[in-house]
Amino acid sequence: MELRQLQYFLIVAEELHFGRAAERLHIVQSAVSQQVNRLEKELGVALFERTTRTVRLTEAGRRLLPHAEHVRDAVAGARHAVDDLRTERTGTIRLGTSTGLGTRLETIVVEFARLAPDARLELVNAGGDERIKRVRSGELDAAVVRGPREAPGLELLPLWSDALVAAIPARHDLAVLREIELSALAGLPLRVVGRSRNSALHDLMVDSCRRAGSEQIFGPELPTEQDTLAAIGFGPPSWTVYYAAMAAQLSFPGVVFRPLRDPEPMMPNFLAVRPDPPRAELRALISACHVAGD
């Protein structure tokens, strides 16, 4: 039994979707399936029930899950113990990030280098809940997170708010407008990530649509960003949202991006840190993050 097999098993168990698991791991789906199949063969049991539409844990998978989580946490603890020594020696700061930060991330990197020229900033991309977990365990020194949330044992330092823009079909009548009232999109299915995967974004859009006086119709969630944009550009009319900084760097045939208003959805961002007195390098990072929000 290999650590990699347990890692893939855990991510499939969290996503209950081999495609999304592969996307998180930045590998092809066949590689995920192959490693899970090898683990099942070694254990002599099926860990997942698979159909063309659903993936569910079997009883064997449910029994393996807490043991796999224990192994993962033990490995993370061992790495943390060694990383702590390395950090003390090198002045490294490990910052959890996500997609869609745009030029703000560039500003953080440049400003940190100016404020702490002898330190090194290591960027670690992970999901929101995973970033929080790694800050709490000490694997990360800090993490940028979106949306208000419960984070026991951590401090959430307010940073900036990001505007969300609509991605709509270029052929739609609304595409001729420079900005779109949110209520005008009420009849189009919204393809946005499910609440179980990103509660902050999902709840923000539900609340914004209600403030606009409409109950939003949600379209089926697609496994990848490219699939979603293709469906919007060339499928039945639908729409999604992107952070404005991310949309400025995107281009996809058949899709246009438009600012939203009445209301304009705004996502607050925070820097999650442990409540310990910050060392000099972390203070430099906090200052760099505030500069990025100006």
PDB file of C-alpha atoms in Angstrom:
ATOM      1  CA  MET A   1       0.000   0.000   0.000  1.00  0.00           C
ATOM      2  CA  GLU A   2       1.496   3.323  -1.112  1.00  0.00           C
ATOM      3  CA  LEU A   3       0.937   6.777   0.330  1.00  0.00           C
ATOM      4  CA  ARG A   4       0.026   7.986  -3.145  1.00  0.00           C
ATOM      5  CA  GLN A   5      -2.753   5.402  -3.372  1.00  0.00           C
ATOM      6  CA  LEU A   6      -4.192   6.528  -0.038  1.00  0.00           C
ATOM      7  CA  GLN A   7      -3.943  10.170  -1.106  1.00  0.00           C
ATOM      8  CA  TYR A   8      -5.871   9.489  -4.308  1.00  0.00           C
ATOM      9  CA  PHE A   9      -8.427   7.417  -2.389  1.00  0.00           C
ATOM     10  CA  LEU A  10      -9.005  10.281   0.067  1.00  0.00           C
ATOM     11  CA  ILE A  11      -9.489  12.908  -2.629  1.00  0.00           C
ATOM     12  CA  VAL A  12     -11.918  10.704  -4.581  1.00  0.00           C
ATOM     13  CA  ALA A  13     -13.758  10.060  -1.296  1.00  0.00           C
ATOM     14  CA  GLU A  14     -14.023  13.818  -0.708  1.00  0.00           C
ATOM     15  CA  GLU A  15     -15.118  14.683  -4.250  1.00  0.00           C
ATOM     16  CA  LEU A  16     -17.091  11.486  -5.032  1.00  0.00           C
ATOM     17  CA  HIS A  17     -16.076  12.209  -8.623  1.00  0.00           C
ATOM     18  CA  PHE A  18     -12.975  10.885 -10.371  1.00  0.00           C
ATOM     19  CA  GLY A  19     -12.809  13.833 -12.782  1.00  0.00           C
ATOM     20  CA  ARG A  20     -12.829  16.459 -10.032  1.00  0.00           C
ATOM     21  CA  ALA A  21     -10.299  14.420  -8.048  1.00  0.00           C
ATOM     22  CA  ALA A  22      -7.983  14.367 -11.068  1.00  0.00           C
ATOM     23  CA  GLU A  23      -8.423  18.125 -11.474  1.00  0.00           C
ATOM     24  CA  ARG A  24      -7.406  18.713  -7.847  1.00  0.00           C
ATOM     25  CA  LEU A  25      -4.376  16.476  -8.287  1.00  0.00           C
ATOM     26  CA  HIS A  26      -3.466  18.090 -11.636  1.00  0.00           C
ATOM     27  CA  ILE A  27      -3.254  14.696 -13.331  1.00  0.00           C
ATOM     28  CA  VAL A  28      -5.342  12.778 -15.858  1.00  0.00           C
ATOM     29  CA  GLN A  29      -8.390  10.881 -14.648  1.00  0.00           C
ATOM     30  CA  SER A  30      -7.041   7.517 -15.827  1.00  0.00           C
ATOM     31  CA  ALA A  31      -4.082   7.856 -13.434  1.00  0.00           C
ATOM     32  CA  VAL A  32      -6.437   8.345 -10.484  1.00  0.00           C
ATOM     33  CA  SER A  33      -8.538   5.339 -11.508  1.00  0.00           C
ATOM     34  CA  GLN A  34      -5.422   3.214 -11.961  1.00  0.00           C
ATOM     35  CA  GLN A  35      -4.074   3.945  -8.460  1.00  0.00           C
ATOM     36  CA  VAL A  36      -7.467   3.359  -6.822  1.00  0.00           C
ATOM     37  CA  ASN A  37      -7.848   0.098  -8.737  1.00  0.00           C
ATOM     38  CA  ARG A  38      -4.414  -1.037  -7.538  1.00  0.00           C
ATOM     39  CA  LEU A  39      -5.353  -0.234  -3.950  1.00  0.00           C
ATOM     40  CA  GLU A  40      -8.614  -2.158  -4.297  1.00  0.00           C
ATOM     41  CA  LYS A  41      -6.766  -5.132  -5.811  1.00  0.00           C
ATOM     42  CA  GLU A  42      -4.232  -5.145  -2.983  1.00  0.00           C
ATOM     43  CA  LEU A  43      -6.953  -4.991  -0.321  1.00  0.00           C
ATOM     44  CA  GLY A  44      -9.174  -7.454  -2.164  1.00  0.00           C
ATOM     45  CA  VAL A  45     -12.304  -5.294  -1.878  1.00  0.00           C
ATOM     46  CA  ALA A  46     -14.078  -2.575  -3.834  1.00  0.00           C
ATOM     47  CA  LEU A  47     -13.755   0.830  -2.183  1.00  0.00           C
ATOM     48  CA  PHE A  48     -16.211   2.687  -4.429  1.00  0.00           C
ATOM     49  CA  GLU A  49     -19.511   1.896  -6.095  1.00  0.00           C
ATOM     50  CA  ARG A  50     -19.291   3.406  -9.575  1.00  0.00           C
ATOM     51  CA  THR A  51     -22.049   4.123 -12.055  1.00  0.00           C
ATOM     52  CA  THR A  52     -22.083   6.426 -15.083  1.00  0.00           C
ATOM     53  CA  ARG A  53     -23.555   9.155 -12.883  1.00  0.00           C
ATOM     54  CA  THR A  54     -22.469   8.580  -9.311  1.00  0.00           C
ATOM     55  CA  VAL A  55     -19.539   7.468  -7.180  1.00  0.00           C
ATOM     56  CA  ARG A  56     -20.160   6.278  -3.619  1.00  0.00           C
ATOM     57  CA  LEU A  57     -18.059   4.692  -0.907  1.00  0.00           C
ATOM     58  CA  THR A  58     -18.660   1.029  -0.218  1.00  0.00           C
ATOM     59  CA  GLU A  59     -18.726  -0.286   3.334  1.00  0.00           C
ATOM     60  CA  ALA A  60     -15.048  -1.205   2.913  1.00  0.00           C
ATOM     61  CA  GLY A  61     -14.319   2.315   1.706  1.00  0.00           C
ATOM     62  CA  ARG A  62     -16.072   3.838   4.712  1.00  0.00           C
ATOM     63  CA  ARG A  63     -14.041   1.633   7.064  1.00  0.00           C
ATOM     64  CA  LEU A  64     -10.773   2.513   5.356  1.00  0.00           C
ATOM     65  CA  LEU A  65     -11.490   6.267   5.342  1.00  0.00           C
ATOM     66  CA  PRO A  66     -10.586   7.154   8.989  1.00  0.00           C
ATOM     67  CA  HIS A  67      -7.398   5.065   8.804  1.00  0.00           C
ATOM     68  CA  ALA A  68      -6.346   6.765   5.559  1.00  0.00           C
ATOM     69  CA  GLU A  69      -7.023  10.164   7.143  1.00  0.00           C
ATOM     70  CA  HIS A  70      -4.886   9.173  10.137  1.00  0.00           C
ATOM     71  CA  VAL A  71      -1.994   8.204   7.842  1.00  0.00           C
ATOM     72  CA  ARG A  72      -2.327  11.482   5.917  1.00  0.00           C
ATOM     73  CA  ASP A  73      -2.319  13.521   9.125  1.00  0.00           C
ATOM     74  CA  ALA A  74       0.662  11.609  10.478  1.00  0.00           C
ATOM     75  CA  VAL A  75       2.625  12.252   7.289  1.00  0.00           C
ATOM     76  CA  ALA A  76       1.662  15.931   7.376  1.00  0.00           C
ATOM     77  CA  GLY A  77       2.804  16.121  11.009  1.00  0.00           C
ATOM     78  CA  ALA A  78       6.157  14.574  10.155  1.00  0.00           C
ATOM     79  CA  ARG A  79       6.648  16.995   7.293  1.00  0.00           C
ATOM     80  CA  HIS A  80       5.650  19.895   9.505  1.00  0.00           C
ATOM     81  CA  ALA A  81       8.232  18.945  12.129  1.00  0.00           C
ATOM     82  CA  VAL A  82      10.986  18.975   9.517  1.00  0.00           C
ATOM     83  CA  ASP A  83       9.602  22.054   7.740  1.00  0.00           C
ATOM     84  CA  ASP A  84       9.651  23.993  11.006  1.00  0.00           C
ATOM     85  CA  LEU A  85      13.392  23.496  11.263  1.00  0.00           C
ATOM     86  CA  ARG A  86      13.869  24.430   7.626  1.00  0.00           C
ATOM     87  CA  THR A  87      11.738  27.545   8.054  1.00  0.00           C
ATOM     88  CA  GLU A  88      13.730  28.672  11.072  1.00  0.00           C
ATOM     89  CA  ARG A  89      16.948  28.275   9.099  1.00  0.00           C
ATOM     90  CA  THR A  90      15.853  29.822   5.814  1.00  0.00           C
ATOM     91  CA  GLY A  91      13.255  32.428   6.802  1.00  0.00           C
ATOM     92  CA  THR A  92      10.658  30.813   4.539  1.00  0.00           C
ATOM     93  CA  ILE A  93       7.007  31.871   4.728  1.00  0.00           C
ATOM     94  CA  ARG A  94       4.440  29.443   3.314  1.00  0.00           C
ATOM     95  CA  LEU A  95       1.320  31.176   2.006  1.00  0.00           C
ATOM     96  CA  GLY A  96      -1.801  29.302   0.929  1.00  0.00           C
ATOM     97  CA  THR A  97      -3.329  30.761  -2.235  1.00  0.00           C
ATOM     98  CA  SER A  98      -6.091  30.032  -4.723  1.00  0.00           C
ATOM     99  CA  THR A  99      -6.885  30.786  -8.333  1.00  0.00           C
ATOM    100  CA  GLY A 100      -8.369  34.144  -9.277  1.00  0.00           C
ATOM    101  CA  LEU A 101      -6.113  36.435  -7.218  1.00  0.00           C
ATOM    102  CA  GLY A 102      -4.798  38.064 -10.400  1.00  0.00           C
ATOM    103  CA  THR A 103      -2.445  41.007  -9.974  1.00  0.00           C
ATOM    104  CA  ARG A 104      -3.012  41.057  -6.206  1.00  0.00           C
ATOM    105  CA  LEU A 105      -0.809  37.994  -5.862  1.00  0.00           C
ATOM    106  CA  GLU A 106       1.896  39.657  -7.943  1.00  0.00           C
ATOM    107  CA  THR A 107       1.739  42.686  -5.644  1.00  0.00           C
ATOM    108  CA  ILE A 108       2.055  40.478  -2.552  1.00  0.00           C
ATOM    109  CA  VAL A 109       5.128  38.732  -3.952  1.00  0.00           C
ATOM    110  CA  VAL A 110       6.837  41.975  -4.999  1.00  0.00           C
ATOM    111  CA  GLU A 111       6.026  43.829  -1.780  1.00  0.00           C
ATOM    112  CA  PHE A 112       7.109  40.898   0.407  1.00  0.00           C
ATOM    113  CA  ALA A 113      10.457  40.789  -1.417  1.00  0.00           C
ATOM    114  CA  ARG A 114      10.876  44.504  -0.746  1.00  0.00           C
ATOM    115  CA  LEU A 115       9.996  44.257   2.946  1.00  0.00           C
ATOM    116  CA  ALA A 116      11.871  41.006   3.656  1.00  0.00           C
ATOM    117  CA  PRO A 117      14.669  40.709   1.082  1.00  0.00           C
ATOM    118  CA  ASP A 118      16.421  37.896   2.959  1.00  0.00           C
ATOM    119  CA  ALA A 119      13.287  35.732   3.292  1.00  0.00           C
ATOM    120  CA  ARG A 120      11.581  33.440   0.808  1.00  0.00           C
ATOM    121  CA  LEU A 121       7.853  33.311   0.050  1.00  0.00           C
ATOM    122  CA  GLU A 122       6.570  29.842  -0.856  1.00  0.00           C
ATOM    123  CA  LEU A 123       3.130  29.766  -2.513  1.00  0.00           C
ATOM    124  CA  VAL A 124       0.949  26.700  -1.940  1.00  0.00           C
ATOM    125  CA  ASN A 125      -2.279  26.301  -3.929  1.00  0.00           C
ATOM    126  CA  ALA A 126      -5.053  24.334  -2.199  1.00  0.00           C
ATOM    127  CA  GLY A 127      -8.810  24.387  -1.612  1.00  0.00           C
ATOM    128  CA  GLY A 128     -10.271  26.820   0.919  1.00  0.00           C
ATOM    129  CA  ASP A 129     -11.000  24.303   3.678  1.00  0.00           C
ATOM    130  CA  GLU A 130      -7.651  22.615   3.080  1.00  0.00           C
ATOM    131  CA  ARG A 131      -5.811  25.949   3.418  1.00  0.00           C
ATOM    132  CA  ILE A 132      -7.523  26.605   6.745  1.00  0.00           C
ATOM    133  CA  LYS A 133      -6.614  23.119   7.948  1.00  0.00           C
ATOM    134  CA  ARG A 134      -2.966  23.529   6.959  1.00  0.00           C
ATOM    135  CA  VAL A 135      -2.659  26.905   8.715  1.00  0.00           C
ATOM    136  CA  ARG A 136      -4.127  25.400  11.868  1.00  0.00           C
ATOM    137  CA  SER A 137      -1.695  22.457  11.735  1.00  0.00           C
ATOM    138  CA  GLY A 138       1.274  24.751  11.066  1.00  0.00           C
ATOM    139  CA  GLU A 139       1.949  23.365   7.593  1.00  0.00           C
ATOM    140  CA  LEU A 140       1.190  26.876   6.265  1.00  0.00           C
ATOM    141  CA  ASP A 141       2.105  30.153   7.949  1.00  0.00           C
ATOM    142  CA  ALA A 142      -0.887  31.981   6.477  1.00  0.00           C
ATOM    143  CA  ALA A 143      -3.546  31.596   3.797  1.00  0.00           C
ATOM    144  CA  VAL A 144      -5.728  33.903   1.758  1.00  0.00           C
ATOM    145  CA  VAL A 145      -9.343  32.728   2.117  1.00  0.00           C
ATOM    146  CA  ARG A 146     -12.559  34.029   0.620  1.00  0.00           C
ATOM    147  CA  GLY A 147     -15.766  34.696   2.474  1.00  0.00           C
ATOM    148  CA  PRO A 148     -16.594  34.870   6.170  1.00  0.00           C
ATOM    149  CA  ARG A 149     -16.314  31.511   7.884  1.00  0.00           C
ATOM    150  CA  GLU A 150     -15.844  29.797  11.191  1.00  0.00           C
ATOM    151  CA  ALA A 151     -12.144  29.186  11.828  1.00  0.00           C
ATOM    152  CA  PRO A 152     -11.684  28.116  15.469  1.00  0.00           C
ATOM    153  CA  GLY A 153      -8.158  28.662  16.735  1.00  0.00           C
ATOM    154  CA  LEU A 154      -7.246  31.099  13.946  1.00  0.00           C
ATOM    155  CA  GLU A 155      -7.459  34.812  13.296  1.00  0.00           C
ATOM    156  CA  LEU A 156      -9.013  36.093  10.059  1.00  0.00           C
ATOM    157  CA  LEU A 157      -7.461  39.447   9.170  1.00  0.00           C
ATOM    158  CA  PRO A 158      -9.646  41.467   6.731  1.00  0.00           C
ATOM    159  CA  LEU A 159      -7.942  42.211   3.409  1.00  0.00           C
ATOM    160  CA  TRP A 160      -9.920  43.298   0.330  1.00  0.00           C
ATOM    161  CA  SER A 161     -13.166  42.515  -1.491  1.00  0.00           C
ATOM    162  CA  ASP A 162     -13.290  41.135  -5.038  1.00  0.00           C
ATOM    163  CA  ALA A 163     -16.059  41.932  -7.503  1.00  0.00           C
ATOM    164  CA  LEU A 164     -17.678  39.052  -9.378  1.00  0.00           C
ATOM    165  CA  VAL A 165     -18.508  39.415 -13.082  1.00  0.00           C
ATOM    166  CA  ALA A 166     -20.867  37.388 -15.255  1.00  0.00           C
ATOM    167  CA  ALA A 167     -19.692  35.065 -18.026  1.00  0.00           C
ATOM    168  CA  ILE A 168     -22.568  34.868 -20.540  1.00  0.00           C
ATOM    169  CA  PRO A 169     -23.029  33.618 -24.118  1.00  0.00           C
ATOM    170  CA  ALA A 170     -21.718  36.152 -26.646  1.00  0.00           C
ATOM    171  CA  ARG A 171     -24.828  35.480 -28.741  1.00  0.00           C
ATOM    172  CA  HIS A 172     -27.236  36.457 -25.923  1.00  0.00           C
ATOM    173  CA  ASP A 173     -29.133  39.754 -26.103  1.00  0.00           C
ATOM    174  CA  LEU A 174     -27.562  40.879 -22.797  1.00  0.00           C
ATOM    175  CA  ALA A 175     -24.076  40.639 -24.317  1.00  0.00           C
ATOM    176  CA  VAL A 176     -24.517  44.046 -25.988  1.00  0.00           C
ATOM    177  CA  LEU A 177     -24.712  45.747 -22.564  1.00  0.00           C
ATOM    178  CA  ARG A 178     -21.629  47.129 -20.819  1.00  0.00           C
ATOM    179  CA  GLU A 179     -22.942  45.953 -17.450  1.00  0.00           C
ATOM    180  CA  ILE A 180     -25.852  43.731 -16.474  1.00  0.00           C
ATOM    181  CA  GLU A 181     -28.462  44.045 -13.736  1.00  0.00           C
ATOM    182  CA  LEU A 182     -28.430  40.821 -11.772  1.00  0.00           C
ATOM    183  CA  SER A 183     -32.215  40.494 -12.011  1.00  0.00           C
ATOM    184  CA  ALA A 184     -31.944  40.339 -15.829  1.00  0.00           C
ATOM    185  CA  LEU A 185     -30.203  36.950 -15.511  1.00  0.00           C
ATOM    186  CA  ALA A 186     -32.976  35.353 -13.432  1.00  0.00           C
ATOM    187  CA  GLY A 187     -34.245  33.287 -16.353  1.00  0.00           C
ATOM    188  CA  LEU A 188     -30.843  31.797 -17.195  1.00  0.00           C
ATOM    189  CA  PRO A 189     -29.480  28.781 -15.288  1.00  0.00           C
ATOM    190  CA  LEU A 190     -26.462  29.706 -13.175  1.00  0.00           C
ATOM    191  CA  ARG A 191     -23.605  27.189 -13.398  1.00  0.00           C
ATOM    192  CA  VAL A 192     -21.774  27.757 -10.135  1.00  0.00           C
ATOM    193  CA  VAL A 193     -19.829  25.412  -7.908  1.00  0.00           C
ATOM    194  CA  GLY A 194     -21.946  23.466  -5.414  1.00  0.00           C
ATOM    195  CA  ARG A 195     -22.246  24.616  -1.821  1.00  0.00           C
ATOM    196  CA  SER A 196     -20.411  21.535  -0.557  1.00  0.00           C
ATOM    197  CA  ARG A 197     -17.338  22.578  -2.550  1.00  0.00           C
ATOM    198  CA  ASN A 198     -17.430  26.372  -2.085  1.00  0.00           C
ATOM    199  CA  SER A 199     -20.043  27.548   0.406  1.00  0.00           C
ATOM    200  CA  ALA A 200     -18.791  31.166   0.398  1.00  0.00           C
ATOM    201  CA  LEU A 201     -19.268  31.638  -3.358  1.00  0.00           C
ATOM    202  CA  HIS A 202     -22.525  29.691  -3.499  1.00  0.00           C
ATOM    203  CA  ASP A 203     -24.053  31.594  -0.565  1.00  0.00           C
ATOM    204  CA  LEU A 204     -22.911  34.961  -1.947  1.00  0.00           C
ATOM    205  CA  MET A 205     -24.650  34.321  -5.268  1.00  0.00           C
ATOM    206  CA  VAL A 206     -27.846  33.044  -3.623  1.00  0.00           C
ATOM    207  CA  ASP A 207     -27.948  36.116  -1.365  1.00  0.00           C
ATOM    208  CA  SER A 208     -27.160  38.518  -4.222  1.00  0.00           C
ATOM    209  CA  CYS A 209     -29.915  37.062  -6.417  1.00  0.00           C
ATOM    210  CA  ARG A 210     -32.425  37.349  -3.582  1.00  0.00           C
ATOM    211  CA  ARG A 211     -31.416  40.963  -3.029  1.00  0.00           C
ATOM    212  CA  ALA A 212     -32.036  41.502  -6.735  1.00  0.00           C
ATOM    213  CA  GLY A 213     -35.580  40.192  -6.188  1.00  0.00           C
ATOM    214  CA  SER A 214     -35.239  36.845  -7.913  1.00  0.00           C
ATOM    215  CA  GLU A 215     -34.781  33.192  -7.047  1.00  0.00           C
ATOM    216  CA  GLN A 216     -31.922  31.964  -9.216  1.00  0.00           C
ATOM    217  CA  ILE A 217     -32.201  28.764 -11.249  1.00  0.00           C
ATOM    218  CA  PHE A 218     -29.088  26.625 -10.898  1.00  0.00           C
ATOM    219  CA  GLY A 219     -27.808  24.643 -13.851  1.00  0.00           C
ATOM    220  CA  PRO A 220     -25.842  21.375 -13.613  1.00  0.00           C
ATOM    221  CA  GLU A 221     -22.324  21.709 -12.268  1.00  0.00           C
ATOM    222  CA  LEU A 222     -19.606  20.677 -14.713  1.00  0.00           C
ATOM    223  CA  PRO A 223     -16.291  19.087 -13.662  1.00  0.00           C
ATOM    224  CA  THR A 224     -13.875  21.622 -15.177  1.00  0.00           C
ATOM    225  CA  GLU A 225     -13.688  25.322 -15.941  1.00  0.00           C
ATOM    226  CA  GLN A 226     -13.177  24.586 -19.644  1.00  0.00           C
ATOM    227  CA  ASP A 227     -16.310  22.405 -19.750  1.00  0.00           C
ATOM    228  CA  THR A 228     -18.329  25.163 -18.081  1.00  0.00           C
ATOM    229  CA  LEU A 229     -17.170  27.847 -20.505  1.00  0.00           C
ATOM    230  CA  ALA A 230     -17.806  25.548 -23.483  1.00  0.00           C
ATOM    231  CA  ALA A 231     -21.345  24.868 -22.250  1.00  0.00           C
ATOM    232  CA  ILE A 232     -21.995  28.609 -21.851  1.00  0.00           C
ATOM    233  CA  GLY A 233     -20.479  29.525 -25.191  1.00  0.00           C
ATOM    234  CA  PHE A 234     -22.071  26.820 -27.321  1.00  0.00           C
ATOM    235  CA  GLY A 235     -24.786  25.065 -25.305  1.00  0.00           C
ATOM    236  CA  PRO A 236     -28.247  26.142 -24.164  1.00  0.00           C
ATOM    237  CA  PRO A 237     -28.152  29.675 -22.637  1.00  0.00           C
ATOM    238  CA  SER A 238     -26.637  29.737 -19.138  1.00  0.00           C
ATOM    239  CA  TRP A 239     -24.108  31.794 -17.198  1.00  0.00           C
ATOM    240  CA  THR A 240     -21.518  31.681 -14.432  1.00  0.00           C
ATOM    241  CA  VAL A 241     -19.410  34.095 -12.412  1.00  0.00           C
ATOM    242  CA  TYR A 242     -15.697  34.797 -12.133  1.00  0.00           C
ATOM    243  CA  TYR A 243     -13.655  37.085  -9.968  1.00  0.00           C
ATOM    244  CA  ALA A 244     -12.986  40.201 -12.007  1.00  0.00           C
ATOM    245  CA  ALA A 245      -9.203  39.812 -11.705  1.00  0.00           C
ATOM    246  CA  MET A 246      -9.432  36.272 -13.061  1.00  0.00           C
ATOM    247  CA  ALA A 247     -11.875  37.190 -15.843  1.00  0.00           C
ATOM    248  CA  ALA A 248      -9.446  39.837 -17.093  1.00  0.00           C
ATOM    249  CA  GLN A 249      -6.990  37.027 -17.871  1.00  0.00           C
ATOM    250  CA  LEU A 250      -9.532  34.677 -19.498  1.00  0.00           C
ATOM    251  CA  SER A 251     -10.624  34.391 -23.117  1.00  0.00           C
ATOM    252  CA  PHE A 252     -12.953  31.744 -24.511  1.00  0.00           C
ATOM    253  CA  PRO A 253     -14.791  31.601 -27.862  1.00  0.00           C
ATOM    254  CA  GLY A 254     -18.493  32.389 -27.598  1.00  0.00           C
ATOM    255  CA  VAL A 255     -18.244  33.836 -24.063  1.00  0.00           C
ATOM    256  CA  VAL A 256     -18.150  37.463 -22.897  1.00  0.00           C
ATOM    257  CA  PHE A 257     -17.609  38.851 -19.398  1.00  0.00           C
ATOM    258  CA  ARG A 258     -19.755  41.675 -18.035  1.00  0.00           C
ATOM    259  CA  PRO A 259     -19.792  43.541 -14.691  1.00  0.00           C
ATOM    260  CA  LEU A 260     -22.864  43.001 -12.507  1.00  0.00           C
ATOM    261  CA  ARG A 261     -24.895  45.599 -10.644  1.00  0.00           C
ATOM    262  CA  ASP A 262     -28.002  46.018  -8.460  1.00  0.00           C
ATOM    263  CA  PRO A 263     -26.368  44.423  -6.531  1.00  0.00           C
ATOM    264  CA  GLU A 264     -22.738  43.920  -7.480  1.00  0.00           C
ATOM    265  CA  PRO A 265     -21.636  40.674  -5.764  1.00  0.00           C
ATOM    266  CA  MET A 266     -18.518  41.353  -3.698  1.00  0.00           C
ATOM    267  CA  MET A 267     -16.475  38.614  -2.049  1.00  0.00           C
ATOM    268  CA  PRO A 268     -14.515  39.614   1.082  1.00  0.00           C
ATOM    269  CA  ASN A 269     -11.022  38.161   1.455  1.00  0.00           C
ATOM    270  CA  PHE A 270      -9.150  37.419   4.662  1.00  0.00           C
ATOM    271  CA  LEU A 271      -5.678  36.328   5.713  1.00  0.00           C
ATOM    272  CA  ALA A 272      -5.916  33.317   8.024  1.00  0.00           C
ATOM    273  CA  VAL A 273      -3.093  33.135  10.588  1.00  0.00           C
ATOM    274  CA  ARG A 274      -2.497  31.459  13.914  1.00  0.00           C
ATOM    275  CA  PRO A 275      -2.934  33.770  16.926  1.00  0.00           C
ATOM    276  CA  ASP A 276       0.733  33.411  17.954  1.00  0.00           C
ATOM    277  CA  PRO A 277       2.940  36.532  17.972  1.00  0.00           C
ATOM    278  CA  PRO A 278       4.045  36.853  14.307  1.00  0.00           C
ATOM    279  CA  ARG A 279       7.727  36.626  13.487  1.00  0.00           C
ATOM    280  CA  ALA A 280       9.272  39.349  11.342  1.00  0.00           C
ATOM    281  CA  GLU A 281       8.741  37.518   8.037  1.00  0.00           C
ATOM    282  CA  LEU A 282       5.039  36.998   8.759  1.00  0.00           C
ATOM    283  CA  ARG A 283       4.631  40.664   9.686  1.00  0.00           C
ATOM    284  CA  ALA A 284       6.154  41.506   6.302  1.00  0.00           C
ATOM    285  CA  LEU A 285       3.630  39.218   4.580  1.00  0.00           C
ATOM    286  CA  ILE A 286       0.698  40.814   6.431  1.00  0.00           C
ATOM    287  CA  SER A 287       1.884  44.264   5.347  1.00  0.00           C
ATOM    288  CA  ALA A 288       2.314  43.053   1.740  1.00  0.00           C
ATOM    289  CA  CYS A 289      -1.240  41.685   1.715  1.00  0.00           C
ATOM    290  CA  HIS A 290      -2.619  45.015   2.924  1.00  0.00           C
ATOM    291  CA  VAL A 291      -0.697  46.821   0.173  1.00  0.00           C
ATOM    292  CA  ALA A 292      -2.246  44.438  -2.379  1.00  0.00           C
ATOM    293  CA  GLY A 293      -5.701  45.439  -1.156  1.00  0.00           C
ATOM    294  CA  ASP A 294      -5.138  49.184  -1.536  1.00  0.00           C
TER     295      ASP A 294
END
